[in-house]
Coordinates of C-alpha atoms in Angstrom, one line a residue:
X1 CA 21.5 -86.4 149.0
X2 CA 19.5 -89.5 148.8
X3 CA 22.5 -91.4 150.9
X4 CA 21.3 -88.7 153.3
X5 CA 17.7 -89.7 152.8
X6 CA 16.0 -87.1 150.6
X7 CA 14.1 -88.5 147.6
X8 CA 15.9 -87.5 144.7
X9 CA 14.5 -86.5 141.3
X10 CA 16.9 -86.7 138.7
X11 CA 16.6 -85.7 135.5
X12 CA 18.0 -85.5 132.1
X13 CA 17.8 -85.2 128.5
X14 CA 17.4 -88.3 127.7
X15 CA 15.5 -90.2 129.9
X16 CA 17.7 -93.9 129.3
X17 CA 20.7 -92.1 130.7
X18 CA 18.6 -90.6 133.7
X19 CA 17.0 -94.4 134.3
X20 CA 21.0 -95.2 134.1
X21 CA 22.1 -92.6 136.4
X22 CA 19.6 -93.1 138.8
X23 CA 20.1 -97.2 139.2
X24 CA 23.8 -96.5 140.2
X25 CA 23.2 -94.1 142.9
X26 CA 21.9 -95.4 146.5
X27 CA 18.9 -94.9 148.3
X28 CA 15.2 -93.4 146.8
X29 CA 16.8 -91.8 143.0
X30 CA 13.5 -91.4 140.8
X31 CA 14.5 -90.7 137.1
X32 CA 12.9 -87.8 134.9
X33 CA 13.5 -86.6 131.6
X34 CA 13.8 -82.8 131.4
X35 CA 15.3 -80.6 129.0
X36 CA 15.8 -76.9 131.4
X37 CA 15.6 -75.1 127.7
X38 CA 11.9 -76.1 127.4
X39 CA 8.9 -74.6 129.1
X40 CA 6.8 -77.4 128.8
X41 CA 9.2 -79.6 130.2
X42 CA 9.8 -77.3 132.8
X43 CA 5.7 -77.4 133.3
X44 CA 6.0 -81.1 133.3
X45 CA 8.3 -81.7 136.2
X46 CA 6.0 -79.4 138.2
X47 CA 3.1 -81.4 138.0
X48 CA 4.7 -84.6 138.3
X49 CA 7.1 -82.7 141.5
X50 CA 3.3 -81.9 142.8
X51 CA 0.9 -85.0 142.3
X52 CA 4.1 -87.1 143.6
X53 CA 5.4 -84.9 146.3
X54 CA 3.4 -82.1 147.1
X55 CA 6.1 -80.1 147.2
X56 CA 9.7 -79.6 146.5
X57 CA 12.2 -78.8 148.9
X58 CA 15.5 -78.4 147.4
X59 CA 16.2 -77.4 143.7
X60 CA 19.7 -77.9 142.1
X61 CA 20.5 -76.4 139.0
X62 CA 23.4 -78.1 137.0
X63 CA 22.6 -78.5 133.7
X64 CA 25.6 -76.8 132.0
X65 CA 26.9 -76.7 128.4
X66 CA 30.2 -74.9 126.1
X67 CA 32.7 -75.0 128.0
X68 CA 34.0 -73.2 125.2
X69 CA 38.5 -73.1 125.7
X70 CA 38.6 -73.0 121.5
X71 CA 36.9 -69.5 121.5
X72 CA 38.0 -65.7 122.2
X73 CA 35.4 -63.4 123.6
X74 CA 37.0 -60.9 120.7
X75 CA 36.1 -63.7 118.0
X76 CA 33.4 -65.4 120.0
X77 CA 30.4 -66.5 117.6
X78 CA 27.6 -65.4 119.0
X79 CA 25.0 -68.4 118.3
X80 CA 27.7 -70.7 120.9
X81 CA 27.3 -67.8 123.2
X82 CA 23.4 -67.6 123.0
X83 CA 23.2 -71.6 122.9
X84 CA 24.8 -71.9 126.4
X85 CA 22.5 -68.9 127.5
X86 CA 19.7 -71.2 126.8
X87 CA 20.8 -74.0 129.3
X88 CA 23.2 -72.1 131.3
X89 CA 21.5 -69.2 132.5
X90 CA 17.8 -69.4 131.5
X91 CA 17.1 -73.0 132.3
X92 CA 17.7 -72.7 136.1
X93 CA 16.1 -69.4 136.1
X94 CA 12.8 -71.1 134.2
X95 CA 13.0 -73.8 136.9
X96 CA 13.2 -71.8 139.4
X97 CA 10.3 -69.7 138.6
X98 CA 8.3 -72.8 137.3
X99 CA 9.2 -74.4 140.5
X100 CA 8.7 -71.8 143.0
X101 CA 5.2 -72.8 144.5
X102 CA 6.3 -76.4 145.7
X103 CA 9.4 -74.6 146.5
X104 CA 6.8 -72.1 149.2
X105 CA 5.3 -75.4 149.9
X106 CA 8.5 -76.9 151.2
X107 CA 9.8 -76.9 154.6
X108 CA 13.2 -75.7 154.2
X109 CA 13.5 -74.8 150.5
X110 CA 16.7 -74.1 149.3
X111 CA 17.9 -73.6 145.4
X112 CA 21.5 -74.1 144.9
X113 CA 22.9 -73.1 141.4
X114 CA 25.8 -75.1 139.8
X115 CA 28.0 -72.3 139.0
X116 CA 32.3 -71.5 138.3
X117 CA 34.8 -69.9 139.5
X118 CA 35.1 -69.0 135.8
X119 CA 31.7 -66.4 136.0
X120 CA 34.1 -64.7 139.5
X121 CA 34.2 -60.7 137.4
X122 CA 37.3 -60.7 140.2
X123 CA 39.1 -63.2 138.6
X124 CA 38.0 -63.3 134.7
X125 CA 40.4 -62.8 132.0
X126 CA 39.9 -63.8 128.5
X127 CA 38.9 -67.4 126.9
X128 CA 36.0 -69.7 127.4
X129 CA 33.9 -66.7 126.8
X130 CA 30.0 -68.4 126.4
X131 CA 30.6 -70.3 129.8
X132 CA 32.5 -67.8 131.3
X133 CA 29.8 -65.2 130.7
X134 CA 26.5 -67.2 131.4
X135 CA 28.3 -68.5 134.9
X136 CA 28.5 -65.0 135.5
X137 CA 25.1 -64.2 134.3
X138 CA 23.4 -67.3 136.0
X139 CA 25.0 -65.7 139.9
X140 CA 23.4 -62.6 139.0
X141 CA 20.6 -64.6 139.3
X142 CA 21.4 -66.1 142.0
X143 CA 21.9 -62.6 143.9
X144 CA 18.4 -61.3 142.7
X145 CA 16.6 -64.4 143.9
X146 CA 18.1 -64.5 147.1
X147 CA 17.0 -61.0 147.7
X148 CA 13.5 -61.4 146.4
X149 CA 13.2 -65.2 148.2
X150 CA 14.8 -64.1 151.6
X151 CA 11.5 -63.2 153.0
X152 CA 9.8 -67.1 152.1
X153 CA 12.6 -68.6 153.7
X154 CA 14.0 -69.8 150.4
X155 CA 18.1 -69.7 150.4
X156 CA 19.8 -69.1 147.2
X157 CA 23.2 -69.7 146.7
X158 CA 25.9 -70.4 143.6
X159 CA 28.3 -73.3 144.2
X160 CA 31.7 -73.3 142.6
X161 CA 31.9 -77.3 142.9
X162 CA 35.8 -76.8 141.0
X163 CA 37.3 -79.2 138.1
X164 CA 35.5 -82.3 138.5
X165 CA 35.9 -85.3 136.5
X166 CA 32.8 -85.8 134.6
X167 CA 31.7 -85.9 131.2
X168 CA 32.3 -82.1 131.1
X169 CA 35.2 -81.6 132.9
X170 CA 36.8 -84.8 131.8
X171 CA 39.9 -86.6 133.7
X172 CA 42.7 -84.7 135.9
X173 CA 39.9 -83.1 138.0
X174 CA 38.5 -83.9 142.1
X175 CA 36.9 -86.6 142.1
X176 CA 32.9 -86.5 142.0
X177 CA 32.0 -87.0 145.3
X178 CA 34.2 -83.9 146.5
X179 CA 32.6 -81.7 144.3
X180 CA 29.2 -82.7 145.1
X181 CA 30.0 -81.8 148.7
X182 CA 29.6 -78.3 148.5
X183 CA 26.5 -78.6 146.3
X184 CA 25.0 -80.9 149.4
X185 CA 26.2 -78.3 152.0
X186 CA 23.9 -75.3 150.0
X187 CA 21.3 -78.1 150.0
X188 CA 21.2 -78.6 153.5
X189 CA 21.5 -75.5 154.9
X190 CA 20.3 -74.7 158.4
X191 CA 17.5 -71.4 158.3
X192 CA 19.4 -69.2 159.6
X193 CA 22.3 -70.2 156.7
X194 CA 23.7 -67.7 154.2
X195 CA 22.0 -66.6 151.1
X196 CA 22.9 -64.8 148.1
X197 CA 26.3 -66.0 148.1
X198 CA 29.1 -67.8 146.2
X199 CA 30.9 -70.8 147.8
X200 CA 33.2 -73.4 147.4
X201 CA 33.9 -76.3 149.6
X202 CA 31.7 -74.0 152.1
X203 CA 33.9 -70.8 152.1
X204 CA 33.2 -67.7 149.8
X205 CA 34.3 -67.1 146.4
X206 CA 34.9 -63.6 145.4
X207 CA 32.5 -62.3 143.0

């Protein structure tokens, strides 16, 4: 996105690794620290978003935690379960709440929520069950925002960006760049784009 132009807020837990981040990426990268399990972070980045910007025009939740492949949903502990809840599901929904006046103040305002193919009810078996279950949860969110946002202008859509090589996903998976592409495609939607849906790579995803 900021290769593309946009200024870019990014943010993390800890804000060295976000300065860090930011300096390897190209074009206008501004670093923030934000945890999405607090409120008054949350708070934060909405009055720097509006003394800085005035508004915000596209929000992307990623923030993501447990990717839990040692736990059965029949044996699950629950506190892992609730834990990723926290980040997984209510973070981006707090955000996007938080967020959603400089959101109405944006052009072309689009929130795009980092989601799986691992929350798809079609395809779900057992395993993973904390990440499995909050994906799921967080494009239910997804779905209700889209139809309560549709009349603002505001698309909301869940990206399935696939395996990816990062910290989470670790090596084997596409390289970063081609899962970011879908993720920029939500982002820069036209208005008349879809909403309320699941993609990846562009195409739909089966719920």
């Amino acid at each position: 996105l900021a290769a593309r132009g946009h200024t870019v807020v990014l943010t993390a837990r800890d804000a060295a690794a976000a300065r860090a981040a930011a300096g390897r990426l190209p074009g206008d990268v501004v670093a923030f620290r934000l945890d999405v399990t607090s409120t008054s972070d949350a708070t934060a980045l909405a009055g720097f978003l509006r003394d800085e910007f005035g508004r915000l025009d596209v929000l992307v939740n990623n923030a993501a935690i447990h990717y839990d492949t040692w736990q059965r949903a029949a044996s699950a502990d629950l506190d892992v379960v609730r834990e990723a809840a926290e980040t997984n599901v209510y973070g981006p929904w707090r955000l996007a709440t938080t967020l959603l006046p400089l959101l109405r103040a944006g052009a072309h305002p689009r929130i795009v929520n980092v989601s799986s193919e691992g929350g798809s009810l079609a395809s779900m078996g057992g395993g993973t069950p904390a990440y499995s279950m909050t994906k799921a949860a967080l494009n239910a969110v997804t779905r209700m925002l889209a139809a309560e946002l549709r009349r603002d202008g505001i698309l909301v859509n869940s990206i399935c960006p696939g395996w990816v090589a990062t910290d989470m996903g670790g090596p084997g998976g596409r390289p970063v760049a081609e899962g970011a592409a879908g993720i920029v495609w939500a982002a820069t939607l036209p208005d008349d784009g879809p909403t309320g849906g699941f993609f990846r790579d562009g195409r739909p995803v089966p719920w």
